[in-house]
Every structure is written in C-alpha cells, then in structure tokens.
mmCIF file of C-alpha atoms in Angstrom:
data_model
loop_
_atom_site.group_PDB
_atom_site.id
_atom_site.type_symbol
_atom_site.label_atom_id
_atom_site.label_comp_id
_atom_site.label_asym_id
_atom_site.label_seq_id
_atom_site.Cartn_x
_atom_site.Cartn_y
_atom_site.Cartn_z
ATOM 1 C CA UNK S 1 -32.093 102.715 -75.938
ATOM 2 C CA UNK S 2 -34.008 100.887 -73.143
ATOM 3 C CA UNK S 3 -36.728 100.608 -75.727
ATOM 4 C CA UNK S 4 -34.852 99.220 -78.117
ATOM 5 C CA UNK S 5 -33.943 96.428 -75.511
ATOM 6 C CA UNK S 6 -36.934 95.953 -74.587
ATOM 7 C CA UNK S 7 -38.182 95.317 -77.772
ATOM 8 C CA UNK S 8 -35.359 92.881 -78.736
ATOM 9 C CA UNK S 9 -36.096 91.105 -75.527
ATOM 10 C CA UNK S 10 -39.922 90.587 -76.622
ATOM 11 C CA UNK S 11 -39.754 89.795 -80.346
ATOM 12 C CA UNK S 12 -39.573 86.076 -81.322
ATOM 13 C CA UNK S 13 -36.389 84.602 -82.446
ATOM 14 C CA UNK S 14 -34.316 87.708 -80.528
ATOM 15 C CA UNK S 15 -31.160 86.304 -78.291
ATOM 16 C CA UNK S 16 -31.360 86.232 -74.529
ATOM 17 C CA UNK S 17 -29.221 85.655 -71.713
ATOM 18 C CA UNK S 18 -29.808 83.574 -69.142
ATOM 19 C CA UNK S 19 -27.490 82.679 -66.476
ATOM 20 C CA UNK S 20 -24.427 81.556 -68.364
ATOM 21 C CA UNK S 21 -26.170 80.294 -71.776
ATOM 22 C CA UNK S 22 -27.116 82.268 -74.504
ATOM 23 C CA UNK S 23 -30.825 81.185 -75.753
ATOM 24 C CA UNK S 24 -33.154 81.770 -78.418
ATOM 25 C CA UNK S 25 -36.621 82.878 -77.673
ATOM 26 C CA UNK S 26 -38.603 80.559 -80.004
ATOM 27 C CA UNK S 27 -42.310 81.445 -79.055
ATOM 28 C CA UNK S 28 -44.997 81.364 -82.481
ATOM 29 C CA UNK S 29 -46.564 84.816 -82.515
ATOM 30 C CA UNK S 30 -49.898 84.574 -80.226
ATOM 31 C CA UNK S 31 -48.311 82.061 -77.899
ATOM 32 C CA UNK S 32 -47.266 83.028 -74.484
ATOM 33 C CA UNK S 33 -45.640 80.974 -72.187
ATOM 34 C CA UNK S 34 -46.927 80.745 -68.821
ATOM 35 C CA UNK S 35 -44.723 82.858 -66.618
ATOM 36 C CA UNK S 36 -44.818 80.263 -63.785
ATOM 37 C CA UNK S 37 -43.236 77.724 -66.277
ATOM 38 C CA UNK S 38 -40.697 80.551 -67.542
ATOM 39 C CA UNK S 39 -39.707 80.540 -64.088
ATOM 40 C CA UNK S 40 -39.359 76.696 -63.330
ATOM 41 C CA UNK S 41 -37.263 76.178 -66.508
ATOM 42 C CA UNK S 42 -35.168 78.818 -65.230
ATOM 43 C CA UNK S 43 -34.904 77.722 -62.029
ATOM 44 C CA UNK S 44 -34.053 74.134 -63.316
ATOM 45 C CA UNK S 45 -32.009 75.020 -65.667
ATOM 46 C CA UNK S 46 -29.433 76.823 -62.949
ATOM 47 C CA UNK S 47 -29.521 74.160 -60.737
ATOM 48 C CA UNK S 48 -28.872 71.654 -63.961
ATOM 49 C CA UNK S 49 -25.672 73.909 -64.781
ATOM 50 C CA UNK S 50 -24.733 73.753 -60.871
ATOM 51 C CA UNK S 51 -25.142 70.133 -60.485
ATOM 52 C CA UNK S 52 -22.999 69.196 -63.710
ATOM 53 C CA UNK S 53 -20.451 71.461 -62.423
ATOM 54 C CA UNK S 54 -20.379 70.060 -58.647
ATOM 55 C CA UNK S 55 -17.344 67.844 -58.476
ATOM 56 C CA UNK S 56 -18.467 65.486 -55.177
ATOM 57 C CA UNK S 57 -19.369 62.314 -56.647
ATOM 58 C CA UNK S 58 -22.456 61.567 -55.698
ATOM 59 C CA UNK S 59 -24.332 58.290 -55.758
ATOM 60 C CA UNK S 60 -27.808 59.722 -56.729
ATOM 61 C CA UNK S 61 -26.868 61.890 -59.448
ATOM 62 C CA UNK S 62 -28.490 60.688 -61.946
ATOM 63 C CA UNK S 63 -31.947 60.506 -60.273
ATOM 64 C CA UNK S 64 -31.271 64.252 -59.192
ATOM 65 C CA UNK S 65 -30.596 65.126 -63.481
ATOM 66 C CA UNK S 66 -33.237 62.703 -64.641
ATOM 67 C CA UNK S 67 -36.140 64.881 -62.540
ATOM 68 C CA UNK S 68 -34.285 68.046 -63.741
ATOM 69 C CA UNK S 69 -35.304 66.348 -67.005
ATOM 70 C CA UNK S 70 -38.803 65.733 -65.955
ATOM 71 C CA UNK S 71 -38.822 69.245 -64.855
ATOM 72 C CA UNK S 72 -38.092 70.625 -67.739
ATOM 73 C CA UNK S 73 -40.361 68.847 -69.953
ATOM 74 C CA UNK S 74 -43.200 69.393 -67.858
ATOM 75 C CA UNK S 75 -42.890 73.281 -67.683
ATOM 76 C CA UNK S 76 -42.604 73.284 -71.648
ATOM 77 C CA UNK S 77 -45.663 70.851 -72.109
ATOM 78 C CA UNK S 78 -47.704 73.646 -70.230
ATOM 79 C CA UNK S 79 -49.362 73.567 -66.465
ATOM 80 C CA UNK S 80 -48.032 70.387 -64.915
ATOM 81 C CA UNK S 81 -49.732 68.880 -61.793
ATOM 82 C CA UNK S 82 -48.899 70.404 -58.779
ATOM 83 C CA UNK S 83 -48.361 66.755 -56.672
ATOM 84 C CA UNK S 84 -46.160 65.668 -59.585
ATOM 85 C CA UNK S 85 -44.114 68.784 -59.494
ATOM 86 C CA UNK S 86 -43.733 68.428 -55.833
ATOM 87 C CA UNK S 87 -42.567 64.836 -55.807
ATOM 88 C CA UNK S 88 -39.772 65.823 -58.472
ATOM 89 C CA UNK S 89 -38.632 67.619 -55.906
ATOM 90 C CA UNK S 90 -38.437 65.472 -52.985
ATOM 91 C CA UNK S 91 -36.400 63.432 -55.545
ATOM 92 C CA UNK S 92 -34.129 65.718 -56.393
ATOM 93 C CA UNK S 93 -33.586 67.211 -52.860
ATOM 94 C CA UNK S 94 -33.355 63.306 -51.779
ATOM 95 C CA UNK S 95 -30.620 62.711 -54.231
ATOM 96 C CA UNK S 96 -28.772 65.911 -53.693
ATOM 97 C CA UNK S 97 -28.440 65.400 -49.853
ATOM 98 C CA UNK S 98 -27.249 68.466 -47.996
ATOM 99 C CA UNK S 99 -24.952 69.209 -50.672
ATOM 100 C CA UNK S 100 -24.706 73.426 -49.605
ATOM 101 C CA UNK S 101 -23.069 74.665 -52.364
ATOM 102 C CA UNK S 102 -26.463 73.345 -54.385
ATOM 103 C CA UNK S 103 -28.751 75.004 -51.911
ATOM 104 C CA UNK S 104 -29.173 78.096 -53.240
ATOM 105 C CA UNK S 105 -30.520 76.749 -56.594
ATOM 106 C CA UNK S 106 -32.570 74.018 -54.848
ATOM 107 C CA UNK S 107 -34.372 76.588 -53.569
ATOM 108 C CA UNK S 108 -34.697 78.275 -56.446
ATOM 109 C CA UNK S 109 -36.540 75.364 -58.168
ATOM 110 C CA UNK S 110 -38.618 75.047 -54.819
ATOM 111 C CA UNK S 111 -39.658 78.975 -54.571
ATOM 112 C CA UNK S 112 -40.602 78.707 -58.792
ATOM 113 C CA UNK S 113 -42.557 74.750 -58.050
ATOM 114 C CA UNK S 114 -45.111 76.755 -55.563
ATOM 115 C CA UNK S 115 -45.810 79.521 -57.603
ATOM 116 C CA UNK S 116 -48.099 76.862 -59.336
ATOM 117 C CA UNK S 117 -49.703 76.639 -55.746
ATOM 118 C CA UNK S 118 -48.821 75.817 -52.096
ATOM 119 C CA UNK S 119 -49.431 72.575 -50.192
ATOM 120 C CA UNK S 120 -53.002 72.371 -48.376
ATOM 121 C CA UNK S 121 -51.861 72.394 -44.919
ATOM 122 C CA UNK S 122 -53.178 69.509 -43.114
ATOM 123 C CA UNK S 123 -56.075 70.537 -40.161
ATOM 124 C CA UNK S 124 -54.957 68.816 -36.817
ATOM 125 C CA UNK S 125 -56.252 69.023 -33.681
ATOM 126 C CA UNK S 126 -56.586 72.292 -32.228
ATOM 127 C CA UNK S 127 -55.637 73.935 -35.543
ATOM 128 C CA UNK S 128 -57.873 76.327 -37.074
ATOM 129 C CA UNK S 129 -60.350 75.654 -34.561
ATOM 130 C CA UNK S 130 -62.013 77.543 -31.702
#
C-alpha cells in the first residue's frame, strides 16, 4: 500500500493535499521543480490561507497579499534572486506587524526564503579577526 501512495504522489496529474486545499500536481514528464521553490509556494501559500482568514483589519493588507503574490510567481518562474526574495519579506513582515497568530507561518515563508541562501553577514570590527 505505501507503494501505491507513493506512486500516486509522484505521477503527474495525481491529487495532493496540501494544508487545507486539494491540488493537482501538473509537472510535464522530465520537469522537476526545484524543491526550494516547492517549499516557498508552500510556505506562502499557508500564510496566504492564514492571512485571508485573520479577521483584525489591518491597514497593510494588501501590500502583505500582493508580495504573497510576488512570492508565488517567483518560485513558479524558477530560482528567484535571493535580495528580491528577501525584500518580499521585509514587506510582508512590515505589513503584518506583530500580528502572533500569523507568526508561525511568517516564519515558515522566512525558514523556506533562506533555503535559497543566507544573508552574508557583514565583517565589523573585531569580527572574524585575530
């Protein structure tokens, strides 16, 4: 049986769950999607379903779902740039505030933006230095 799952999970055009939607897997036989985008889109598409569902008005909403958008569409179009990727995010933790019951999936989107690679730390005095 696992097998069987397995297989369903793998072959193009099977059903999938994720989160609370259902979703076709679409790939064109030879084409793999990179698993760092797999995991953005997933990441943005929780806190998408988390935001529309959050019932505080707030003011920035709408700059919060338009870089979910942005997101999104850069994750399907292949390997986005890393500095773009990272000011999404300022944007969308900007607009969000310190809205805690969006946390958890605001973190989520951070953890799957560096798997694409972490910030250079900057070298300051006395750092990295003997």
């Amino acid at each position: 049986m696992p097998d069987d799952h397995m297989r369903l999970r793998t072959t193009p055009g099977a059903w999938s769950v994720e989160g609370a939607a259902v979703v076709e897997d679409s790939r064109v036989g030879g084409t793999e999607e990179d698993p760092r985008a797999t995991e953005l889109r997933r990441a943005v598409a929780r806190l998408r379903r988390e935001l529309a569902a959050h019932p505080a008005d707030l003011p920035d909403r709408a700059i919060a779902d338009d870089e979910l958008a942005a997101l999104d569409a850069m994750a399907r179009e292949g390997v986005p740039e890393v500095p773009r990727l990272r000011r999404a995010l300022l944007l969308i933790a900007g607009a969000l505030g310190s809205v805690s019951a969006l946390a958890a999936a605001l973190t989520g989107v951070r953890a799957a933006i560096d798997l694409f690679g972490e910030v250079p730390q900057p070298r300051g005095r006395g750092v990295g230095r003997d």
